[in-house]
Amino acid sequence: MNIFEALRHDHDKQRKLVDALIQTHGDTEQRHTLMDELKTELEQHAKFEERYFYNPLMFDDLTHEKARHSVAEHHEIDELIEQLEDTEMSSSAWLVAAKKLHHLVHHHLSEEEHEVFQLAGKALTEGQKESLAEQYNDAMH
């Protein structure tokens, strides 16, 4: 498995969670559970993706800007999660923020998979792609 396959596997999980989250209604156990799962998944993924994917890309001229942009988007996602945690789950404002998070997560994952992965494929060696996947998966699971 290479780093792209490892990240895409977790991206698919994040898409399912964020899609399910905006289908929930009110201050329900289902909404709390999905929110907790999504928050944990996004936080862990961002931390280890930055360590085992973006960190090496920061040092390559080809990928430096894309890496910085993606890390900045991780921070935007964190801020939206904080906003959701500070908002009453039964309010309409909560769903508005959840839909913003949904949009940002989908945008971010799509951009990574269609732009960053292409450049990273040129910047990383085959050996790096495999060893980074192993390190990332060990940290995530």
Coordinates of N, CA, C and O in Angstrom, one line a residue, residues 9-135:
H9 N -8.3 5.8 1.8 CA -9.1 5.0 2.6 C -9.8 5.7 3.7 O -11.0 5.6 4.0
D10 N -9.0 6.6 4.4 CA -9.5 7.4 5.5 C -10.4 8.5 5.0 O -11.4 8.9 5.7
H11 N -10.1 9.1 3.9 CA -10.9 10.1 3.3 C -12.3 9.6 3.0 O -13.3 10.3 3.3
D12 N -12.4 8.3 2.5 CA -13.7 7.7 2.3 C -14.5 7.6 3.6 O -15.7 7.9 3.6
K13 N -13.9 7.3 4.6 CA -14.5 7.2 5.9 C -15.0 8.6 6.4 O -16.1 8.7 6.9
Q14 N -14.2 9.6 6.2 CA -14.6 11.0 6.6 C -15.8 11.5 5.7 O -16.7 12.1 6.3
R15 N -15.8 11.1 4.5 CA -16.9 11.5 3.6 C -18.2 10.9 4.1 O -19.2 11.6 4.2
K16 N -18.2 9.6 4.4 CA -19.4 8.9 4.9 C -19.9 9.6 6.2 O -21.1 9.8 6.4
L17 N -18.9 9.9 7.1 CA -19.3 10.4 8.4 C -19.9 11.8 8.3 O -21.0 12.1 8.9
V18 N -19.3 12.7 7.5 CA -19.8 14.1 7.3 C -21.1 14.1 6.5 O -22.0 14.9 6.8
D19 N -21.2 13.1 5.6 CA -22.5 13.0 4.9 C -23.6 12.6 5.8 O -24.7 13.2 5.8
A20 N -23.4 11.7 6.7 CA -24.4 11.2 7.6 C -24.7 12.3 8.7 O -25.9 12.4 9.1
L21 N -23.7 13.0 9.1 CA -23.9 14.1 10.1 C -25.0 15.1 9.6 O -25.8 15.5 10.4
I22 N -24.9 15.6 8.4 CA -25.9 16.6 8.0 C -27.2 16.0 7.7 O -28.2 16.8 7.5
Q23 N -27.4 14.7 7.8 CA -28.7 14.1 7.7 C -29.4 14.0 9.0 O -30.6 13.6 9.1
T24 N -28.7 14.2 10.1 CA -29.3 14.1 11.4 C -30.1 15.3 11.8 O -30.0 16.3 11.2
H25 N -31.0 15.1 12.8 CA -31.9 16.2 13.2 C -31.8 16.4 14.7 O -31.9 15.4 15.5
G26 N -31.8 17.6 15.2 CA -31.9 17.9 16.6 C -30.8 17.4 17.5 O -29.8 16.9 17.0
D27 N -31.0 17.6 18.8 CA -30.0 17.2 19.8 C -30.3 15.7 20.1 O -30.8 15.4 21.1
T28 N -29.8 14.8 19.2 CA -30.1 13.4 19.3 C -28.8 12.6 19.6 O -27.7 13.1 19.3
E29 N -29.0 11.4 20.1 CA -27.8 10.6 20.4 C -27.0 10.3 19.1 O -25.8 10.3 19.1
Q30 N -27.8 10.1 18.0 CA -27.2 9.8 16.7 C -26.2 11.0 16.3 O -25.1 10.8 15.8
R31 N -26.7 12.2 16.4 CA -26.0 13.4 16.1 C -24.7 13.5 16.9 O -23.6 13.8 16.4
H32 N -24.9 13.3 18.2 CA -23.7 13.3 19.2 C -22.7 12.2 18.8 O -21.5 12.5 18.7
T33 N -23.1 11.0 18.5 CA -22.2 9.9 18.2 C -21.5 10.2 16.9 O -20.2 10.1 16.8
L34 N -22.2 10.7 15.9 CA -21.5 11.0 14.6 C -20.6 12.1 14.7 O -19.4 12.1 14.2
M35 N -20.9 13.1 15.5 CA -20.1 14.3 15.7 C -18.8 13.9 16.4 O -17.7 14.3 16.0
D36 N -18.9 13.0 17.4 CA -17.7 12.5 18.1 C -16.8 11.7 17.2 O -15.6 11.9 17.2
E37 N -17.4 10.8 16.5 CA -16.6 10.0 15.5 C -15.9 10.8 14.5 O -14.7 10.6 14.2
L38 N -16.7 11.8 13.9 CA -16.1 12.6 12.9 C -15.0 13.5 13.4 O -13.9 13.6 12.8
K39 N -15.2 14.1 14.6 CA -14.2 14.9 15.2 C -12.9 14.1 15.5 O -11.8 14.6 15.1
T40 N -13.0 12.9 16.1 CA -11.8 12.1 16.3 C -11.1 11.7 15.0 O -9.9 11.8 14.9
E41 N -11.9 11.3 14.1 CA -11.3 10.9 12.8 C -10.6 12.0 12.1 O -9.5 11.9 11.7
L42 N -11.2 13.2 12.1 CA -10.6 14.4 11.4 C -9.3 14.8 12.1 O -8.3 15.1 11.5
E43 N -9.4 14.8 13.5 CA -8.2 15.3 14.3 C -7.1 14.3 14.1 O -5.9 14.8 13.9
Q44 N -7.3 13.0 14.2 CA -6.2 12.0 14.1 C -5.7 12.1 12.7 O -4.4 12.1 12.5
H45 N -6.5 12.1 11.7 CA -6.1 12.1 10.3 C -5.2 13.3 10.0 O -4.2 13.2 9.4
A46 N -5.7 14.5 10.4 CA -4.9 15.7 10.1 C -3.6 15.6 10.8 O -2.6 16.0 10.2
K47 N -3.5 15.2 12.1 CA -2.3 15.1 12.8 C -1.3 14.2 12.1 O -0.1 14.6 11.8
F48 N -1.7 13.0 11.7 CA -0.8 12.1 11.1 C -0.5 12.3 9.6 O 0.5 12.0 9.1
E49 N -1.5 12.9 9.0 CA -1.3 13.3 7.6 C -0.3 14.4 7.5 O 0.6 14.4 6.6
E50 N -0.4 15.3 8.4 CA 0.6 16.4 8.4 C 2.0 15.8 8.7 O 3.0 16.2 8.1
R51 N 2.1 14.9 9.6 CA 3.4 14.3 10.0 C 4.0 13.5 8.9 O 5.2 13.6 8.7
Y52 N 3.2 12.6 8.3 CA 3.7 11.6 7.4 C 3.5 11.8 6.0 O 3.9 11.1 5.1
F53 N 2.8 12.9 5.6 CA 2.6 13.3 4.2 C 3.0 14.7 3.9 O 3.9 15.0 3.1
Y54 N 2.4 15.6 4.7 CA 2.8 17.0 4.4 C 4.2 17.5 4.8 O 4.8 18.3 4.2
N55 N 4.6 16.9 5.9 CA 6.0 17.3 6.4 C 7.0 17.1 5.3 O 7.8 18.0 5.0
P56 N 7.1 15.9 4.7 CA 8.1 15.7 3.7 C 7.9 16.6 2.4 O 8.8 17.0 1.8
L57 N 6.6 16.9 2.2 CA 6.3 17.7 1.0 C 6.6 19.2 1.2 O 6.8 19.9 0.2
M58 N 6.7 19.6 2.5 CA 7.1 21.0 2.8 C 8.5 21.4 2.3 O 8.8 22.5 2.0
F59 N 9.3 20.3 2.1 CA 10.7 20.6 1.8 C 11.0 20.4 0.3 O 12.1 20.5 -0.2
D60 N 10.0 20.2 -0.5 CA 10.1 20.1 -1.9 C 9.5 21.3 -2.6 O 8.3 21.7 -2.3
D61 N 10.2 22.0 -3.5 CA 9.7 23.2 -4.1 C 8.4 22.9 -4.9 O 7.5 23.8 -4.9
L62 N 8.3 21.8 -5.5 CA 7.1 21.4 -6.3 C 5.8 21.4 -5.4 O 4.7 21.7 -5.9
T63 N 6.0 20.9 -4.2 CA 4.8 20.7 -3.4 C 4.6 21.6 -2.2 O 3.6 21.5 -1.4
H64 N 5.6 22.5 -1.9 CA 5.6 23.3 -0.7 C 4.3 24.1 -0.6 O 3.7 24.1 0.5
E65 N 3.9 24.8 -1.6 CA 2.7 25.7 -1.5 C 1.4 24.9 -1.3 O 0.6 25.3 -0.5
K66 N 1.2 23.8 -2.0 CA 0.1 22.9 -1.8 C 0.0 22.4 -0.4 O -1.0 22.3 0.2
A67 N 1.2 22.0 0.1 CA 1.2 21.4 1.5 C 0.8 22.5 2.5 O 0.0 22.2 3.4
R68 N 1.3 23.7 2.3 CA 0.9 24.8 3.2 C -0.6 25.1 3.2 O -1.2 25.3 4.2
H69 N -1.1 25.1 2.0 CA -2.5 25.4 1.8 C -3.4 24.3 2.5 O -4.4 24.6 3.1
S70 N -3.0 23.1 2.3 CA -3.8 22.0 2.9 C -3.7 22.0 4.4 O -4.7 21.8 5.1
V71 N -2.6 22.3 5.0 CA -2.4 22.4 6.4 C -3.3 23.6 6.9 O -4.0 23.4 8.0
A72 N -3.4 24.7 6.2 CA -4.2 25.8 6.6 C -5.7 25.3 6.6 O -6.5 25.7 7.5
E73 N -6.1 24.5 5.6 CA -7.5 24.0 5.6 C -7.8 23.1 6.7 O -8.9 23.1 7.3
H74 N -6.8 22.4 7.2 CA -7.0 21.6 8.4 C -7.4 22.5 9.6 O -8.2 22.1 10.4
H75 N -6.7 23.6 9.7 CA -7.0 24.6 10.8 C -8.4 25.1 10.6 O -9.1 25.3 11.6
E76 N -8.8 25.4 9.4 CA -10.2 25.9 9.2 C -11.2 24.8 9.6 O -12.3 25.1 10.2
I77 N -10.9 23.6 9.3 CA -11.8 22.5 9.7 C -11.9 22.4 11.2 O -13.0 22.3 11.8
D78 N -10.7 22.5 11.9 CA -10.7 22.5 13.4 C -11.6 23.6 14.0 O -12.3 23.4 14.9
E79 N -11.5 24.8 13.3 CA -12.3 26.0 13.8 C -13.8 25.7 13.7 O -14.6 26.1 14.5
L80 N -14.2 25.1 12.6 CA -15.6 24.8 12.4 C -16.1 23.7 13.4 O -17.2 23.8 13.9
I81 N -15.2 22.8 13.7 CA -15.6 21.8 14.7 C -15.8 22.4 16.1 O -16.7 22.2 16.8
E82 N -14.9 23.4 16.4 CA -15.0 24.1 17.7 C -16.3 24.9 17.7 O -17.0 24.9 18.7
Q83 N -16.6 25.5 16.5 CA -17.9 26.3 16.4 C -19.1 25.4 16.7 O -20.0 25.7 17.4
L84 N -19.0 24.2 16.1 CA -20.1 23.2 16.3 C -20.3 22.8 17.7 O -21.4 22.7 18.2
E85 N -19.1 22.6 18.4 CA -19.2 22.2 19.8 C -19.7 23.3 20.7 O -20.3 23.0 21.7
D86 N -19.6 24.6 20.3 CA -20.0 25.7 21.0 C -21.5 26.1 20.7 O -22.0 27.1 21.3
T87 N -22.1 25.4 19.7 CA -23.4 25.8 19.3 C -24.4 24.7 19.8 O -24.1 23.5 19.7
E88 N -25.6 25.1 20.2 CA -26.6 24.2 20.6 C -27.0 23.3 19.4 O -27.4 23.8 18.4
M89 N -27.0 22.0 19.7 CA -27.2 21.0 18.6 C -28.6 21.1 18.0 O -28.8 20.7 16.8
S90 N -29.5 21.6 18.7 CA -30.9 21.7 18.2 C -31.2 23.0 17.5 O -32.3 23.1 16.9
S91 N -30.2 23.9 17.4 CA -30.5 25.1 16.8 C -30.2 25.1 15.3 O -29.4 24.2 14.8
S92 N -30.8 26.0 14.5 CA -30.6 26.0 13.1 C -29.2 26.4 12.8 O -28.6 26.0 11.7
A93 N -28.6 27.2 13.6 CA -27.2 27.6 13.4 C -26.2 26.4 13.4 O -25.2 26.4 12.7
W94 N -26.6 25.4 14.2 CA -25.7 24.2 14.2 C -25.7 23.5 12.8 O -24.7 23.2 12.3
L95 N -26.9 23.4 12.2 CA -27.0 22.7 10.9 C -26.3 23.6 9.9 O -25.6 23.0 9.0
V96 N -26.4 24.9 10.0 CA -25.7 25.8 9.0 C -24.2 25.6 9.1 O -23.5 25.4 8.1
A97 N -23.6 25.5 10.4 CA -22.2 25.2 10.6 C -21.8 23.8 10.1 O -20.7 23.6 9.5
A98 N -22.7 22.9 10.3 CA -22.4 21.5 9.9 C -22.3 21.4 8.4 O -21.5 20.7 7.8
K99 N -23.2 22.1 7.7 CA -23.2 22.2 6.2 C -21.9 22.8 5.7 O -21.4 22.4 4.7
K100 N -21.4 23.9 6.4 CA -20.2 24.5 6.1 C -19.0 23.5 6.2 O -18.1 23.4 5.4
L101 N -19.0 22.7 7.3 CA -18.0 21.7 7.6 C -18.1 20.7 6.5 O -17.1 20.3 5.9
H102 N -19.3 20.2 6.1 CA -19.5 19.2 5.1 C -18.9 19.7 3.7 O -18.1 19.0 3.1
H103 N -19.2 21.0 3.4 CA -18.6 21.5 2.2 C -17.1 21.6 2.2 O -16.4 21.2 1.3
L104 N -16.5 22.1 3.3 CA -15.1 22.2 3.4 C -14.4 20.9 3.4 O -13.4 20.7 2.8
V105 N -14.9 19.9 4.1 CA -14.3 18.6 4.1 C -14.3 18.0 2.7 O -13.2 17.5 2.3
H106 N -15.4 18.0 2.0 CA -15.5 17.5 0.7 C -14.5 18.3 -0.3 O -13.8 17.7 -1.1
H107 N -14.5 19.6 -0.2 CA -13.6 20.4 -1.0 C -12.1 20.0 -0.7 O -11.3 19.8 -1.6
H108 N -11.8 19.9 0.6 CA -10.4 19.7 1.0 C -9.9 18.3 0.5 O -8.9 18.1 -0.1
L109 N -10.8 17.3 0.7 CA -10.4 15.9 0.3 C -10.3 15.8 -1.2 O -9.4 15.2 -1.7
S110 N -11.2 16.4 -1.9 CA -11.1 16.4 -3.4 C -9.9 17.1 -3.9 O -9.2 16.6 -4.8
E111 N -9.6 18.3 -3.3 CA -8.4 19.0 -3.7 C -7.1 18.2 -3.4 O -6.2 18.1 -4.3
E112 N -7.1 17.5 -2.3 CA -5.9 16.7 -2.0 C -5.8 15.6 -3.0 O -4.7 15.3 -3.5
E113 N -6.9 14.9 -3.3 CA -6.8 13.7 -4.1 C -6.5 14.1 -5.6 O -5.9 13.3 -6.3
H114 N -7.0 15.2 -6.0 CA -6.9 15.6 -7.5 C -5.7 16.5 -7.8 O -5.3 16.5 -8.9
E115 N -5.2 17.2 -6.8 CA -4.1 18.2 -7.0 C -2.9 17.8 -6.2 O -1.8 17.6 -6.8
V116 N -3.0 17.6 -4.9 CA -1.8 17.4 -4.1 C -1.2 16.0 -4.4 O 0.0 15.9 -4.6
F117 N -2.1 15.0 -4.5 CA -1.6 13.7 -4.8 C -0.8 13.6 -6.1 O 0.2 12.9 -6.2
Q118 N -1.2 14.4 -7.1 CA -0.5 14.4 -8.4 C 0.9 14.9 -8.3 O 1.9 14.3 -8.7
L119 N 1.0 16.0 -7.6 CA 2.3 16.7 -7.4 C 3.2 15.8 -6.4 O 4.4 15.6 -6.7
A120 N 2.6 15.3 -5.4 CA 3.3 14.5 -4.4 C 3.9 13.2 -5.1 O 4.9 12.7 -4.8
G121 N 3.1 12.7 -6.1 CA 3.5 11.5 -6.8 C 4.9 11.7 -7.6 O 5.7 10.8 -7.7
K122 N 5.1 13.0 -7.9 CA 6.4 13.3 -8.6 C 7.5 13.6 -7.6 O 8.6 13.5 -7.9
A123 N 7.1 14.2 -6.4 CA 8.1 14.6 -5.4 C 8.6 13.4 -4.6 O 9.7 13.5 -4.1
L124 N 7.8 12.4 -4.4 CA 8.2 11.3 -3.5 C 8.6 10.1 -4.3 O 8.1 9.8 -5.4
T125 N 9.6 9.4 -3.8 CA 10.1 8.1 -4.4 C 9.1 7.0 -4.1 O 8.3 7.1 -3.2
E126 N 9.1 5.9 -4.8 CA 8.3 4.8 -4.6 C 8.5 4.3 -3.1 O 7.5 3.9 -2.4
G127 N 9.7 4.2 -2.7 CA 10.1 3.8 -1.4 C 9.5 4.7 -0.3 O 8.9 4.2 0.7
Q128 N 9.5 6.0 -0.5 CA 8.9 6.9 0.4 C 7.4 6.7 0.5 O 6.8 6.7 1.6
K129 N 6.8 6.5 -0.7 CA 5.3 6.4 -0.7 C 4.9 5.2 0.1 O 3.9 5.2 0.8
E130 N 5.7 4.1 0.1 CA 5.3 2.9 0.9 C 5.7 3.0 2.3 O 4.9 2.7 3.2
S131 N 6.8 3.6 2.6 CA 7.2 3.7 4.1 C 6.4 4.8 4.8 O 6.0 4.6 5.9
L132 N 6.0 5.8 4.1 CA 5.1 6.8 4.7 C 3.7 6.2 5.0 O 3.1 6.5 6.0
A133 N 3.2 5.4 4.1 CA 1.9 4.7 4.3 C 2.0 3.8 5.5 O 1.1 3.8 6.3
E134 N 3.1 3.1 5.7 CA 3.3 2.2 6.8 C 3.3 3.0 8.1 O 2.6 2.7 9.1
Q135 N 4.0 4.1 8.1 CA 4.1 5.0 9.3 C 2.7 5.6 9.6 O 2.3 5.6 10.8

